[in-house]
PDB file of C-alpha atoms in Angstrom:
ATOM      1  CA  MET A  20     -16.234  92.953  20.474  1.00 49.00           C
ATOM      2  CA  LYS A  21     -13.110  92.798  20.184  1.00 53.00           C
ATOM      3  CA  ARG A  22     -12.953  91.208  23.612  1.00 53.00           C
ATOM      4  CA  PHE A  23     -14.870  88.492  22.285  1.00 54.00           C
ATOM      5  CA  ASP A  24     -13.203  87.561  19.261  1.00 56.00           C
ATOM      6  CA  ARG A  25     -10.847  87.303  21.244  1.00 56.00           C
ATOM      7  CA  GLY A  26     -11.960  84.711  23.482  1.00 55.00           C
ATOM      8  CA  ARG A  27     -13.293  82.870  20.714  1.00 55.00           C
ATOM      9  CA  ARG A  28      -9.807  82.915  18.931  1.00 54.00           C
ATOM     10  CA  HIS A  29      -8.196  81.296  22.052  1.00 53.00           C
ATOM     11  CA  GLU A  30     -10.512  78.732  22.362  1.00 55.00           C
ATOM     12  CA  GLU A  31     -10.573  78.208  18.525  1.00 53.00           C
ATOM     13  CA  THR A  32      -6.459  77.492  19.596  1.00 54.00           C
ATOM     14  CA  GLU A  33      -7.135  75.587  22.463  1.00 53.00           C
ATOM     15  CA  THR A  34      -9.984  73.187  20.263  1.00 53.00           C
ATOM     16  CA  GLU A  35      -6.581  73.065  17.282  1.00 51.00           C
ATOM     17  CA  THR A  36      -3.914  72.593  19.797  1.00 50.00           C
ATOM     18  CA  LYS A  37      -6.717  69.685  21.765  1.00 51.00           C
ATOM     19  CA  ARG A  38      -7.084  67.831  17.926  1.00 51.00           C
ATOM     20  CA  GLY A  39      -3.636  68.200  17.285  1.00 53.00           C
ATOM     21  CA  GLY A  40      -3.006  66.281  20.623  1.00 55.00           C
ATOM     22  CA  ASP A  41      -6.254  64.263  20.185  1.00 61.00           C
ATOM     23  CA  GLU A  42      -4.544  63.514  16.449  1.00 65.00           C
ATOM     24  CA  GLN A  43      -0.946  62.500  17.881  1.00 59.00           C
ATOM     25  CA  GLN A  44      -2.784  59.757  20.159  1.00 58.00           C
ATOM     26  CA  GLN A  45      -5.059  58.629  17.895  1.00 59.00           C
ATOM     27  CA  GLN A  46      -1.175  57.938  15.828  1.00 58.00           C
ATOM     28  CA  LEU A  47       0.380  56.701  18.667  1.00 51.00           C
ATOM     29  CA  LEU A  48      -2.294  54.117  19.395  1.00 50.00           C
ATOM     30  CA  LEU A  49      -2.191  52.837  15.514  1.00 50.00           C
ATOM     31  CA  LEU A  50       0.887  52.169  16.480  1.00 52.00           C
ATOM     32  CA  SER A  51       0.592  49.816  19.836  1.00 51.00           C
ATOM     33  CA  PRO A  52       0.514  45.440  19.368  1.00 53.00           C
ATOM     34  CA  PRO A  53      -3.575  45.524  19.529  1.00 52.00           C
ATOM     35  CA  VAL A  54      -3.923  48.200  16.548  1.00 48.00           C
ATOM     36  CA  LEU A  55      -1.550  47.001  14.895  1.00 49.00           C
ATOM     37  CA  SER A  56      -3.349  43.724  15.184  1.00 51.00           C
ATOM     38  CA  LEU A  57      -6.964  44.858  14.298  1.00 50.00           C
ATOM     39  CA  LEU A  58      -4.589  46.751  11.130  1.00 50.00           C
ATOM     40  CA  SER A  59      -3.367  43.632   9.693  1.00 52.00           C
ATOM     41  CA  PRO A  60      -6.652  42.986   8.066  1.00 51.00           C
ATOM     42  CA  LEU A  61      -7.184  46.143   6.603  1.00 49.00           C
ATOM     43  CA  SER A  62      -3.448  44.814   5.129  1.00 53.00           C
ATOM     44  CA  LEU A  63      -4.785  41.300   3.914  1.00 48.00           C
ATOM     45  CA  MET A  64      -7.648  43.411   1.954  1.00 51.00           C
ATOM     46  CA  LYS A  65      -4.300  45.383   0.153  1.00 56.00           C
ATOM     47  CA  GLU A  66      -3.380  41.999  -0.619  1.00 54.00           C
ATOM     48  CA  ALA A  67      -6.634  40.332  -1.180  1.00 54.00           C
ATOM     49  CA  PRO A  68      -6.244  41.155  -4.769  1.00 58.00           C
ATOM     50  CA  LYS A  69      -2.457  39.385  -5.409  1.00 60.00           C
ATOM     51  CA  GLN A  70      -4.491  36.050  -3.551  1.00 61.00           C
ATOM     52  CA  VAL A  71      -7.246  36.220  -5.568  1.00 59.00           C
ATOM     53  CA  LEU A  72      -4.615  35.986  -8.505  1.00 61.00           C
ATOM     54  CA  LEU A  73      -2.573  33.622  -7.109  1.00 66.00           C
ATOM     55  CA  SER A  74      -5.913  31.729  -6.349  1.00 70.00           C
ATOM     56  CA  ALA A  75      -7.486  32.143  -9.610  1.00 68.00           C
ATOM     57  CA  ALA A  76      -4.140  30.370 -11.252  1.00 70.00           C
ATOM     58  CA  ALA A  77      -3.953  27.455  -9.226  1.00 73.00           C
ATOM     59  CA  ALA A  78      -8.020  26.128 -10.475  1.00 72.00           C
ATOM     60  CA  ALA A  79      -6.844  27.442 -13.442  1.00 72.00           C
ATOM     61  CA  ALA A  80      -4.005  24.630 -12.989  1.00 75.00           C
ATOM     62  CA  ALA A  81      -6.684  22.742 -11.617  1.00 74.00           C
ATOM     63  CA  ALA A  82      -8.820  23.387 -14.682  1.00 74.00           C
ATOM     64  CA  ALA A  83      -5.843  22.093 -16.795  1.00 75.00           C
ATOM     65  CA  ALA A  84      -4.791  19.609 -14.817  1.00 76.00           C
ATOM     66  CA  ALA A  85      -8.781  17.691 -14.592  1.00 77.00           C
ATOM     67  CA  ALA A  86      -8.460  18.464 -18.926  1.00 76.00           C
ATOM     68  CA  VAL A  87      -5.227  15.867 -18.966  1.00 78.00           C
ATOM     69  CA  ALA A  88      -6.400  13.636 -17.207  1.00 77.00           C
ATOM     70  CA  ALA A  89      -9.823  13.700 -18.923  1.00 78.00           C
ATOM     71  CA  ALA A  90      -7.971  13.671 -22.456  1.00 77.00           C
ATOM     72  CA  ALA A  91      -5.902  10.980 -21.002  1.00 78.00           C
ATOM     73  CA  ALA A  92      -8.919   9.116 -19.503  1.00 79.00           C
ATOM     74  CA  VAL A  93      -9.804   9.091 -24.253  1.00 80.00           C
ATOM     75  CA  ALA A  94      -6.931   8.442 -24.934  1.00 78.00           C
ATOM     76  CA  ALA A  95      -6.989   5.022 -22.028  1.00 80.00           C
ATOM     77  CA  ALA A  96     -11.021   4.916 -23.651  1.00 80.00           C
ATOM     78  CA  ALA A  97      -9.756   4.667 -27.420  1.00 80.00           C
ATOM     79  CA  GLY A  98      -6.710   2.529 -27.132  1.00 81.00           C
ATOM     80  CA  ALA A  99      -8.815   0.223 -24.899  1.00 82.00           C
ATOM     81  CA  ALA A 100     -11.036   0.388 -27.601  1.00 82.00           C
ATOM     82  CA  ALA A 101      -8.090  -0.126 -30.548  1.00 83.00           C
ATOM     83  CA  ALA A 102      -7.519  -2.830 -28.513  1.00 83.00           C
ATOM     84  CA  ALA A 103     -10.990  -4.424 -28.720  1.00 84.00           C
ATOM     85  CA  GLY A 104     -11.245  -4.420 -32.531  1.00 83.00           C
ATOM     86  CA  ALA A 105      -7.792  -5.720 -32.974  1.00 84.00           C
ATOM     87  CA  ALA A 106      -8.976  -8.567 -30.707  1.00 85.00           C
ATOM     88  CA  ALA A 107     -12.185  -8.904 -32.551  1.00 85.00           C
ATOM     89  CA  ALA A 108     -10.004  -8.904 -36.055  1.00 85.00           C
ATOM     90  CA  ALA A 109      -7.778 -11.335 -34.641  1.00 85.00           C
ATOM     91  CA  THR A 110     -10.488 -13.506 -34.130  1.00 88.00           C
ATOM     92  CA  ALA A 111     -11.591 -12.609 -37.117  1.00 85.00           C
ATOM     93  CA  ALA A 112      -8.839 -13.982 -38.693  1.00 85.00           C
ATOM     94  CA  ALA A 113      -8.577 -17.118 -37.006  1.00 86.00           C
ATOM     95  CA  THR A 114     -12.189 -18.145 -38.483  1.00 88.00           C
ATOM     96  CA  ALA A 115     -11.349 -17.436 -42.069  1.00 85.00           C
ATOM     97  CA  ALA A 116      -7.972 -19.174 -41.436  1.00 84.00           C
ATOM     98  CA  THR A 117      -9.702 -22.152 -39.419  1.00 88.00           C
ATOM     99  CA  ALA A 118     -12.744 -21.700 -42.340  1.00 85.00           C
ATOM    100  CA  ALA A 119      -9.862 -22.064 -45.361  1.00 84.00           C
ATOM    101  CA  THR A 120      -7.939 -25.030 -43.258  1.00 87.00           C
ATOM    102  CA  ALA A 121     -11.954 -27.302 -43.143  1.00 85.00           C
ATOM    103  CA  ALA A 122     -12.438 -26.232 -47.291  1.00 84.00           C
ATOM    104  CA  ALA A 123      -9.007 -27.241 -47.771  1.00 85.00           C
ATOM    105  CA  ALA A 124      -8.790 -30.588 -45.588  1.00 85.00           C
ATOM    106  CA  ALA A 125     -12.180 -31.036 -47.341  1.00 86.00           C
ATOM    107  CA  ALA A 126     -10.512 -30.077 -50.828  1.00 86.00           C
ATOM    108  CA  ALA A 127      -8.097 -32.657 -50.181  1.00 86.00           C
ATOM    109  CA  ALA A 128     -10.763 -35.607 -48.367  1.00 86.00           C
ATOM    110  CA  ALA A 129     -12.435 -35.385 -51.746  1.00 86.00           C
ATOM    111  CA  ALA A 130      -9.301 -35.779 -53.702  1.00 85.00           C
ATOM    112  CA  VAL A 131      -8.440 -38.465 -51.682  1.00 85.00           C
ATOM    113  CA  GLY A 132     -11.669 -40.316 -52.199  1.00 82.00           C
ATOM    114  CA  LEU A 133     -11.595 -39.553 -56.164  1.00 82.00           C
ATOM    115  CA  CYS A 134      -8.020 -41.261 -56.230  1.00 81.00           C
ATOM    116  CA  LEU A 135      -9.952 -44.231 -54.689  1.00 80.00           C
ATOM    117  CA  SER A 136     -12.656 -44.544 -56.078  1.00 80.00           C
ATOM    118  CA  ALA A 137     -10.640 -43.932 -59.312  1.00 76.00           C
ATOM    119  CA  THR A 138      -8.105 -46.744 -57.999  1.00 76.00           C
ATOM    120  CA  LEU A 139     -11.168 -49.656 -57.332  1.00 73.00           C
ATOM    121  CA  ILE A 140     -13.185 -48.630 -60.262  1.00 72.00           C
ATOM    122  CA  TRP A 141      -9.735 -50.103 -62.267  1.00 68.00           C
ATOM    123  CA  CYS A 142      -9.052 -52.735 -59.682  1.00 68.00           C
ATOM    124  CA  LEU A 143     -12.039 -53.803 -60.501  1.00 66.00           C
ATOM    125  CA  CYS A 144     -13.038 -54.067 -64.062  1.00 65.00           C
ATOM    126  CA  SER A 145      -8.899 -54.651 -64.901  1.00 60.00           C
ATOM    127  CA  SER A 146      -7.400 -58.258 -65.128  1.00 53.00           C
ATOM    128  CA  ASN A 147      -4.666 -57.692 -63.562  1.00 53.00           C
ATOM    129  CA  GLN A 148      -3.343 -59.569 -61.353  1.00 51.00           C
ATOM    130  CA  GLN A 149      -0.693 -57.980 -59.888  1.00 51.00           C
ATOM    131  CA  PHE A 150      -2.369 -55.243 -57.777  1.00 50.00           C
ATOM    132  CA  GLY A 151      -5.013 -57.698 -56.266  1.00 49.00           C
ATOM    133  CA  CYS A 152      -7.587 -57.225 -58.227  1.00 49.00           C
ATOM    134  CA  ILE A 153     -10.818 -58.842 -58.351  1.00 49.00           C
ATOM    135  CA  ASP A 154     -10.550 -61.741 -62.188  1.00 50.00           C
ATOM    136  CA  ARG A 155     -13.411 -60.834 -63.653  1.00 53.00           C
ATOM    137  CA  GLY A 156     -13.948 -63.989 -66.018  1.00 56.00           C
ATOM    138  CA  GLY A 157     -10.851 -63.244 -67.736  1.00 56.00           C
ATOM    139  CA  ASP A 158     -12.578 -61.134 -69.678  1.00 53.00           C
ATOM    140  CA  SER A 159     -10.495 -57.944 -70.582  1.00 52.00           C
ATOM    141  CA  SER A 160     -12.314 -56.311 -73.351  1.00 50.00           C
ATOM    142  CA  PHE A 161     -13.974 -53.590 -71.061  1.00 49.00           C
ATOM    143  CA  VAL A 162     -10.681 -52.424 -69.944  1.00 50.00           C
ATOM    144  CA  LYS A 163      -8.901 -52.669 -73.410  1.00 49.00           C
ATOM    145  CA  GLU A 164     -12.181 -50.975 -74.758  1.00 49.00           C
ATOM    146  CA  THR A 165     -11.926 -48.519 -71.924  1.00 52.00           C
ATOM    147  CA  ASN A 166      -8.636 -47.344 -70.230  1.00 53.00           C
ATOM    148  CA  PHE A 167      -8.774 -46.311 -66.744  1.00 54.00           C
ATOM    149  CA  PHE A 168      -5.556 -45.970 -65.625  1.00 56.00           C
ATOM    150  CA  TRP A 169      -5.236 -43.274 -67.607  1.00 54.00           C
ATOM    151  CA  LEU A 170      -8.054 -41.559 -65.523  1.00 55.00           C
ATOM    152  CA  LEU A 171      -5.664 -41.699 -62.568  1.00 54.00           C
TER     153      LEU A 171
END
């Protein structure tokens, strides 16, 4: 039995030696360029969280830029609406000014018409020949009783 145990131990020692050699060969294989190129994706997997963080940061920056662009668009729309409102207010003011001018012109025309009417009445009723008014037969009693001159 001792022999068998020694033989078995000898076999185990040889197997361990072979395993040790296999491990060395595996380590040497891992250092070879083709294996290193295969391992590079593994190293990239270790770097993947950094890339994910960088991608997330880039996405957040893009979202922030989009929000700023949207805010600028809203501000531009508000500016356009304010400009349209200002244009409408200017149009309303111009319309009001036109109406006021028309009213003033109508009042002036009415005043001129009133003056002309009063002058015509005075001239028709007056016997004063120096203004070229019509003489109604020299009877100036109506003019003396009703002084149209003071109406002007």
